[in-house]
Amino acid sequence: MQKLGIIGSGSMGNGIAQTAAQKGYDVVLVAHRQVSLEKAQKSITGSLQKRVDKGKMAVEDMNAALAKIDFTLEMDKVADCDIVIEAIAEIIEEKIKVFTKLEEICRPDAILATNTSSLSLTDIAAAMKDNTRLVGIHFFNPVPAMKLVEIVKTETVSEDVLAAAKAFAESLGKTTITAKDTPGFVVNYLQYPFRLNAMRMYGAGIASAEDIDTAAKLGLGHPMGPLELQDMVGLDITYNATKSIYEKTHEPWIQPPQILEDMVKAGKLGRKTGEGFYKYDK
Ligand code: 3HC
């Protein structure tokens, strides 16, 4: 595989693009509007520049990685890609539209993957002409730093597609695990109850955000506390993901707490809006 298409230029799409470009892939990063495209260029350049400033990357390597990425608004440009990963917002109707179009424009042997963390691949595949083609390649935020990728398996995906997805993720230097297409897969099934409980504790006034995070870091050895992590990932992302899993399963462990819903409605989405569980200097 040489050429990767990415549909969606949010933090996950950008992170995947940066990681693949650093590994020498030709990348087509498709944004849905000009402002997102410009934000993606700025964000990936900024992330690489930080590595240069820290002395972890040569300027020439940064420029080479940036030159590997074609930032575009035209989805048709992924037509000759070997693999295409969808990383748009978690709205199933929109994802189905993307895969319907990808089935029309991509080569029949191209791997079609979704980075969804909360929607059912089985539901997406059911709307495709060929349900053996869709595979989950689920990255973690921040993509360049996180070493794991979950490969998600439906009942219908072909063994060849699964093996290709795994080989691709490993070529990015990631370790893979394989999970069945079930709500939350493995990582989010583990971490959502933890993060939602941190919010419930905070909402109930049991401890401050700082103390809850300190407890997780110093008492459990986590690299970040659940509330600071939440601010990094985005409260809207977690709200939409947990809500859609709850609506599908009605399992209490995944029910979004009231405080999360209230903060999302108030526009307190975390770092990206300047306030979540903490305040940030914009
Ligand atoms: N973008 C790109 N690279 C980044 C980065 C970012 N935002 N933040 C850190 N990095 C890289 C650094 O460049 C460095 O790389 P290097 O070792 O090759 O030089 C490496 O990560 C370590 O960074 P630092 O030494 O600066 O910082 P830390 O040691 O404090 O690690 C962290 C930062 C990796 C973010 C760590 O705090 C961590 O692992 N946090 C938890 C993150 C987590 O749990 N993510 C999962 C979120 S949930 C999710 O993604 C699910 C999905 O469905 C939404």
Tab-separated table of C-alpha atoms and ligand atoms in Angstrom:
chain	number	residue	atom	x	y	z
A	1	MET	CA	0.000	0.000	0.000
A	2	GLN	CA	1.260	3.429	-0.998
A	3	LYS	CA	-1.640	5.824	-1.066
A	4	LEU	CA	-4.085	6.575	1.733
A	5	GLY	CA	-7.305	8.574	1.488
A	6	ILE	CA	-8.868	10.092	4.595
A	7	ILE	CA	-12.385	11.475	4.594
A	8	GLY	CA	-12.764	14.023	7.377
A	9	SER	CA	-10.265	16.535	8.692
A	10	GLY	CA	-11.096	16.702	12.387
A	11	SER	CA	-8.517	15.821	15.016
A	12	MET	CA	-8.617	12.098	14.196
A	13	GLY	CA	-8.380	12.574	10.407
A	14	ASN	CA	-5.534	15.043	10.847
A	15	GLY	CA	-3.694	12.767	13.260
A	16	ILE	CA	-3.990	9.797	10.894
A	17	ALA	CA	-2.791	11.966	7.982
A	18	GLN	CA	0.234	13.202	9.926
A	19	THR	CA	1.169	9.722	11.131
A	20	ALA	CA	0.879	8.158	7.667
A	21	ALA	CA	2.747	11.008	5.943
A	22	GLN	CA	5.599	10.657	8.457
A	23	LYS	CA	5.771	6.980	7.495
A	24	GLY	CA	6.064	7.874	3.793
A	25	TYR	CA	2.499	7.293	2.583
A	26	ASP	CA	0.994	9.590	-0.020
A	27	VAL	CA	-2.069	10.997	1.700
A	28	VAL	CA	-5.212	12.604	0.311
A	29	LEU	CA	-6.968	14.381	3.181
A	30	VAL	CA	-10.514	15.358	2.231
A	31	ALA	CA	-12.093	18.193	4.225
A	32	HIS	CA	-15.741	19.127	3.810
A	33	ARG	CA	-15.232	22.886	3.704
A	34	GLN	CA	-12.471	25.400	3.129
A	35	VAL	CA	-12.237	26.525	6.743
A	36	SER	CA	-11.697	22.916	7.934
A	37	LEU	CA	-9.088	22.404	5.250
A	38	GLU	CA	-7.148	25.454	6.418
A	39	LYS	CA	-7.475	24.359	10.062
A	40	ALA	CA	-6.128	20.915	9.138
A	41	GLN	CA	-3.101	22.436	7.388
A	42	LYS	CA	-2.410	24.647	10.393
A	43	SER	CA	-2.895	21.867	12.918
A	44	ILE	CA	-0.668	19.300	11.176
A	45	THR	CA	2.026	21.900	10.462
A	46	GLY	CA	1.896	23.018	14.111
A	47	SER	CA	2.152	19.452	15.396
A	48	LEU	CA	5.178	18.699	13.200
A	49	GLN	CA	6.771	22.053	14.033
A	50	LYS	CA	6.575	21.152	17.752
A	51	ARG	CA	8.630	18.040	17.040
A	52	VAL	CA	11.168	20.140	15.142
A	53	ASP	CA	11.343	22.668	17.994
A	54	LYS	CA	11.974	19.839	20.471
A	55	GLY	CA	14.814	18.584	18.268
A	56	LYS	CA	12.946	15.338	17.545
A	57	MET	CA	12.570	15.946	13.821
A	58	ALA	CA	14.654	17.617	11.100
A	59	VAL	CA	13.065	20.531	9.215
A	60	GLU	CA	13.589	18.608	5.940
A	61	ASP	CA	11.611	15.657	7.351
A	62	MET	CA	8.802	17.984	8.397
A	63	ASN	CA	8.690	19.480	4.909
A	64	ALA	CA	8.822	16.032	3.323
A	65	ALA	CA	5.876	14.865	5.467
A	66	LEU	CA	3.833	17.971	4.631
A	67	ALA	CA	4.566	17.518	0.915
A	68	LYS	CA	3.080	14.015	1.148
A	69	ILE	CA	-0.352	15.383	2.106
A	70	ASP	CA	-2.789	16.619	-0.518
A	71	PHE	CA	-5.306	18.770	1.377
A	72	THR	CA	-8.452	18.877	-0.733
A	73	LEU	CA	-12.215	19.376	-0.768
A	74	GLU	CA	-12.704	16.859	-3.593
A	75	MET	CA	-13.620	13.350	-2.551
A	76	ASP	CA	-13.039	12.053	-6.094
A	77	LYS	CA	-9.300	12.436	-5.488
A	78	VAL	CA	-9.298	9.240	-3.390
A	79	ALA	CA	-10.259	7.209	-6.489
A	80	ASP	CA	-6.770	5.708	-6.894
A	81	CYS	CA	-6.053	5.169	-3.182
A	82	ASP	CA	-5.150	1.707	-1.903
A	83	ILE	CA	-6.960	2.338	1.354
A	84	VAL	CA	-9.503	4.946	2.449
A	85	ILE	CA	-10.359	5.695	6.078
A	86	GLU	CA	-13.523	7.590	6.936
A	87	ALA	CA	-13.152	9.846	9.990
A	88	ILE	CA	-16.123	12.205	9.770
A	89	ALA	CA	-18.583	13.115	12.564
A	90	GLU	CA	-20.395	10.208	14.192
A	91	ILE	CA	-23.632	10.504	12.183
A	92	ILE	CA	-24.606	7.218	10.611
A	93	GLU	CA	-26.551	8.704	7.684
A	94	GLU	CA	-23.514	10.799	6.728
A	95	LYS	CA	-21.187	7.814	7.005
A	96	ILE	CA	-23.463	5.741	4.787
A	97	LYS	CA	-23.402	8.535	2.179
A	98	VAL	CA	-19.595	8.514	2.287
A	99	PHE	CA	-19.328	4.738	1.824
A	100	THR	CA	-21.928	4.715	-0.957
A	101	LYS	CA	-19.807	7.268	-2.797
A	102	LEU	CA	-16.551	5.431	-2.015
A	103	GLU	CA	-17.975	2.216	-3.462
A	104	GLU	CA	-18.689	4.143	-6.671
A	105	ILE	CA	-15.338	5.882	-7.016
A	106	CYS	CA	-12.712	3.581	-5.477
A	107	ARG	CA	-10.988	0.618	-7.032
A	108	PRO	CA	-12.755	-2.672	-6.225
A	109	ASP	CA	-9.680	-3.895	-4.355
A	110	ALA	CA	-9.258	-0.743	-2.239
A	111	ILE	CA	-9.707	-1.235	1.498
A	112	LEU	CA	-12.602	0.810	2.893
A	113	ALA	CA	-12.329	1.525	6.601
A	114	THR	CA	-14.095	3.538	9.262
A	115	ASN	CA	-12.540	5.130	12.327
A	116	THR	CA	-15.902	5.173	14.098
A	117	SER	CA	-15.730	4.713	17.853
A	118	SER	CA	-19.415	4.319	18.570
A	119	LEU	CA	-21.487	3.454	15.519
A	120	SER	CA	-22.266	-0.046	14.312
A	121	LEU	CA	-20.131	-1.156	11.383
A	122	THR	CA	-22.739	-3.810	10.698
A	123	ASP	CA	-25.359	-1.082	10.123
A	124	ILE	CA	-23.025	0.779	7.756
A	125	ALA	CA	-22.015	-2.389	5.891
A	126	ALA	CA	-25.693	-3.350	5.479
A	127	ALA	CA	-26.174	-0.225	3.371
A	128	MET	CA	-23.192	-1.028	1.125
A	129	LYS	CA	-23.228	-3.026	-2.097
A	130	ASP	CA	-20.435	-5.255	-0.802
A	131	ASN	CA	-20.555	-5.897	2.955
A	132	THR	CA	-17.278	-7.860	2.893
A	133	ARG	CA	-15.286	-4.661	2.263
A	134	LEU	CA	-15.866	-2.610	5.388
A	135	VAL	CA	-13.434	-2.856	8.301
A	136	GLY	CA	-12.911	-0.763	11.423
A	137	ILE	CA	-9.515	0.860	11.944
A	138	HIS	CA	-9.981	2.714	15.209
A	139	PHE	CA	-7.222	5.104	16.276
A	140	PHE	CA	-6.807	6.936	19.591
A	141	ASN	CA	-6.264	10.591	20.338
A	142	PRO	CA	-3.612	12.008	19.875
A	143	VAL	CA	-3.072	9.636	16.960
A	144	PRO	CA	0.669	10.241	16.432
A	145	ALA	CA	1.351	9.422	20.105
A	146	MET	CA	-1.052	6.587	20.885
A	147	LYS	CA	0.386	3.179	20.098
A	148	LEU	CA	-2.817	1.167	19.812
A	149	VAL	CA	-5.193	0.622	16.909
A	150	GLU	CA	-8.328	-1.493	17.220
A	151	ILE	CA	-9.197	-3.534	14.153
A	152	VAL	CA	-12.954	-4.030	14.163
A	153	LYS	CA	-14.487	-7.078	12.644
A	154	THR	CA	-18.063	-7.535	11.420
A	155	GLU	CA	-19.580	-10.949	10.731
A	156	THR	CA	-19.259	-10.292	6.991
A	157	VAL	CA	-15.832	-8.702	6.497
A	158	SER	CA	-13.421	-10.811	4.444
A	159	GLU	CA	-10.294	-12.270	6.032
A	160	ASP	CA	-8.169	-10.563	3.335
A	161	VAL	CA	-9.569	-7.145	4.216
A	162	LEU	CA	-8.970	-7.766	7.921
A	163	ALA	CA	-5.393	-8.862	7.310
A	164	ALA	CA	-4.730	-5.832	5.076
A	165	ALA	CA	-6.150	-3.441	7.682
A	166	LYS	CA	-3.966	-4.972	10.371
A	167	ALA	CA	-0.858	-4.823	8.175
A	168	PHE	CA	-1.575	-1.184	7.341
A	169	ALA	CA	-1.939	-0.172	11.016
A	170	GLU	CA	1.260	-2.036	11.878
A	171	SER	CA	3.089	-0.260	9.052
A	172	LEU	CA	2.321	2.976	10.946
A	173	GLY	CA	4.166	1.562	13.961
A	174	LYS	CA	0.981	0.751	15.861
A	175	THR	CA	0.155	-2.364	17.833
A	176	THR	CA	-3.224	-3.820	16.888
A	177	ILE	CA	-5.889	-5.728	18.722
A	178	THR	CA	-8.968	-7.182	17.070
A	179	ALA	CA	-12.463	-6.646	18.429
A	180	LYS	CA	-15.917	-7.734	17.350
A	181	ASP	CA	-18.267	-5.032	16.125
A	182	THR	CA	-19.873	-4.339	19.495
A	183	PRO	CA	-20.619	-1.000	21.238
A	184	GLY	CA	-17.369	0.588	22.437
A	185	PHE	CA	-15.207	-2.259	21.056
A	186	VAL	CA	-12.549	-2.922	23.733
A	187	VAL	CA	-10.969	0.391	24.733
A	188	ASN	CA	-14.117	2.476	24.990
A	189	TYR	CA	-15.970	-0.364	26.737
A	190	LEU	CA	-13.209	-0.160	29.326
A	191	GLN	CA	-12.805	3.576	29.549
A	192	TYR	CA	-16.262	5.116	29.164
A	193	PRO	CA	-17.608	3.908	32.535
A	194	PHE	CA	-14.457	5.301	34.148
A	195	ARG	CA	-14.710	8.686	32.457
A	196	LEU	CA	-18.482	8.986	32.929
A	197	ASN	CA	-18.091	8.106	36.616
A	198	ALA	CA	-15.484	10.849	36.976
A	199	MET	CA	-18.059	13.295	35.587
A	200	ARG	CA	-20.771	11.964	37.903
A	201	MET	CA	-18.420	12.415	40.896
A	202	TYR	CA	-17.577	15.928	39.785
A	203	GLY	CA	-21.281	16.740	39.240
A	204	ALA	CA	-22.159	15.406	42.698
A	205	GLY	CA	-19.448	17.586	44.273
A	206	ILE	CA	-17.556	14.592	45.682
A	207	ALA	CA	-14.204	16.117	44.686
A	208	SER	CA	-12.818	18.887	42.486
A	209	ALA	CA	-11.757	18.218	38.890
A	210	GLU	CA	-8.115	18.611	39.943
A	211	ASP	CA	-8.488	16.080	42.771
A	212	ILE	CA	-10.295	13.526	40.613
A	213	ASP	CA	-7.527	13.820	38.002
A	214	THR	CA	-4.784	13.665	40.615
A	215	ALA	CA	-6.409	10.517	42.026
A	216	ALA	CA	-6.294	8.800	38.635
A	217	LYS	CA	-2.717	9.908	37.932
A	218	LEU	CA	-1.133	9.239	41.309
A	219	GLY	CA	-3.441	6.527	42.608
A	220	LEU	CA	-3.813	4.559	39.383
A	221	GLY	CA	-0.789	5.593	37.333
A	222	HIS	CA	-2.806	7.012	34.416
A	223	PRO	CA	-0.867	9.442	32.179
A	224	MET	CA	-3.761	11.924	32.306
A	225	GLY	CA	-6.748	12.304	34.587
A	226	PRO	CA	-10.190	11.415	33.154
A	227	LEU	CA	-11.447	15.012	33.169
A	228	GLU	CA	-8.388	16.566	31.540
A	229	LEU	CA	-8.481	13.738	29.001
A	230	GLN	CA	-12.142	14.502	28.473
A	231	ASP	CA	-11.310	18.142	27.746
A	232	MET	CA	-8.682	17.022	25.252
A	233	VAL	CA	-10.993	14.592	23.408
A	234	GLY	CA	-13.984	16.998	23.399
A	235	LEU	CA	-17.156	16.724	25.475
A	236	ASP	CA	-19.370	16.708	22.371
A	237	ILE	CA	-17.499	13.688	20.999
A	238	THR	CA	-18.046	11.727	24.221
A	239	TYR	CA	-21.658	12.888	24.567
A	240	ASN	CA	-22.601	11.842	21.034
A	241	ALA	CA	-20.711	8.552	21.284
A	242	THR	CA	-22.149	7.511	24.639
A	243	LYS	CA	-25.650	8.677	23.703
A	244	SER	CA	-25.659	6.627	20.527
A	245	ILE	CA	-24.354	3.520	22.344
A	246	TYR	CA	-26.954	4.037	25.104
A	247	GLU	CA	-29.778	4.389	22.584
A	248	LYS	CA	-28.722	1.114	21.000
A	249	THR	CA	-28.079	-0.915	24.162
A	250	HIS	CA	-30.013	0.805	26.999
A	251	GLU	CA	-27.187	-0.299	29.270
A	252	PRO	CA	-26.828	2.002	32.320
A	253	TRP	CA	-22.991	1.978	32.251
A	254	ILE	CA	-23.003	4.060	29.094
A	255	GLN	CA	-25.825	6.502	29.860
A	256	PRO	CA	-24.420	10.044	29.493
A	257	PRO	CA	-24.653	11.873	32.842
A	258	GLN	CA	-26.734	15.036	33.084
A	259	ILE	CA	-23.662	17.182	33.695
A	260	LEU	CA	-22.179	16.100	30.359
A	261	GLU	CA	-25.365	16.971	28.491
A	262	ASP	CA	-25.596	20.347	30.274
A	263	MET	CA	-21.978	21.255	29.533
A	264	VAL	CA	-22.350	20.334	25.865
A	265	LYS	CA	-25.511	22.457	25.602
A	266	ALA	CA	-23.611	25.335	27.243
A	267	GLY	CA	-20.853	25.057	24.613
A	268	LYS	CA	-18.256	23.918	27.176
A	269	LEU	CA	-16.687	21.335	24.909
A	270	GLY	CA	-13.177	21.291	26.381
A	271	ARG	CA	-9.919	22.699	25.075
A	272	LYS	CA	-11.317	23.518	21.647
A	273	THR	CA	-13.838	26.045	23.042
A	274	GLY	CA	-11.598	27.335	25.844
A	275	GLU	CA	-13.603	25.692	28.631
A	276	GLY	CA	-14.618	22.234	29.760
A	277	PHE	CA	-13.845	20.875	33.195
A	278	TYR	CA	-10.979	23.382	33.139
A	279	LYS	CA	-10.538	26.829	31.590
A	280	TYR	CA	-7.957	27.333	28.816
A	281	ASP	CA	-6.219	30.362	27.472
A	282	LYS	CA	-7.325	30.517	23.833
B	1	3HC	N1	-0.172	15.394	18.803
B	1	3HC	C1	0.868	14.692	18.327
B	1	3HC	N2	1.801	14.104	19.105
B	1	3HC	C2	1.694	14.282	20.420
B	1	3HC	C3	0.654	15.030	21.003
B	1	3HC	C4	-0.304	15.598	20.128
B	1	3HC	N3	-1.354	16.301	20.575
B	1	3HC	N4	0.811	15.028	22.340
B	1	3HC	C5	1.923	14.321	22.591
B	1	3HC	N5	2.438	13.863	21.440
B	1	3HC	C6	3.635	13.019	21.293
B	1	3HC	C7	4.896	13.774	21.607
B	1	3HC	O1	5.422	14.428	20.460
B	1	3HC	C8	5.803	12.648	22.073
B	1	3HC	O2	6.269	11.917	20.940
B	1	3HC	P1	7.797	11.356	20.898
B	1	3HC	O3	7.946	10.476	22.112
B	1	3HC	O4	7.890	10.604	19.608
B	1	3HC	O5	8.631	12.552	20.940
B	1	3HC	C9	4.862	11.704	22.819
B	1	3HC	O6	3.563	11.993	22.297
B	1	3HC	C10	4.867	11.921	24.300
B	1	3HC	O7	4.539	13.264	24.517
B	1	3HC	P2	5.059	14.138	25.730
B	1	3HC	O8	6.323	13.556	26.280
B	1	3HC	O9	5.078	15.563	25.348
B	1	3HC	O10	3.873	14.074	26.735
B	1	3HC	P3	3.393	12.944	27.687
B	1	3HC	O11	4.439	11.942	28.006
B	1	3HC	O12	2.759	13.710	28.768
B	1	3HC	O13	2.285	12.170	26.833
B	1	3HC	C11	0.098	11.808	25.993
B	1	3HC	C12	1.186	12.834	26.235
B	1	3HC	C13	0.619	10.768	24.993
B	1	3HC	C14	-1.084	12.557	25.405
B	1	3HC	C15	-0.250	11.102	27.354
B	1	3HC	O14	-0.617	12.068	28.297
B	1	3HC	C16	-1.361	10.112	27.233
B	1	3HC	O15	-1.169	8.964	26.847
B	1	3HC	N6	-2.597	10.538	27.594
B	1	3HC	C17	-3.774	9.698	27.522
B	1	3HC	C18	-4.351	9.778	26.135
B	1	3HC	C19	-5.535	8.866	25.956
B	1	3HC	O16	-6.014	8.198	26.869
B	1	3HC	N7	-6.056	8.824	24.729
B	1	3HC	C20	-7.239	8.073	24.415
B	1	3HC	C21	-8.348	9.035	24.283
B	1	3HC	S1	-9.873	8.266	24.013
B	1	3HC	C22	-9.945	7.998	22.378
B	1	3HC	O17	-9.133	8.431	21.613
B	1	3HC	C23	-11.091	7.157	21.937
B	1	3HC	C24	-11.746	7.706	20.710
B	1	3HC	O18	-12.772	6.820	20.378
B	1	3HC	C25	-12.281	9.120	20.875
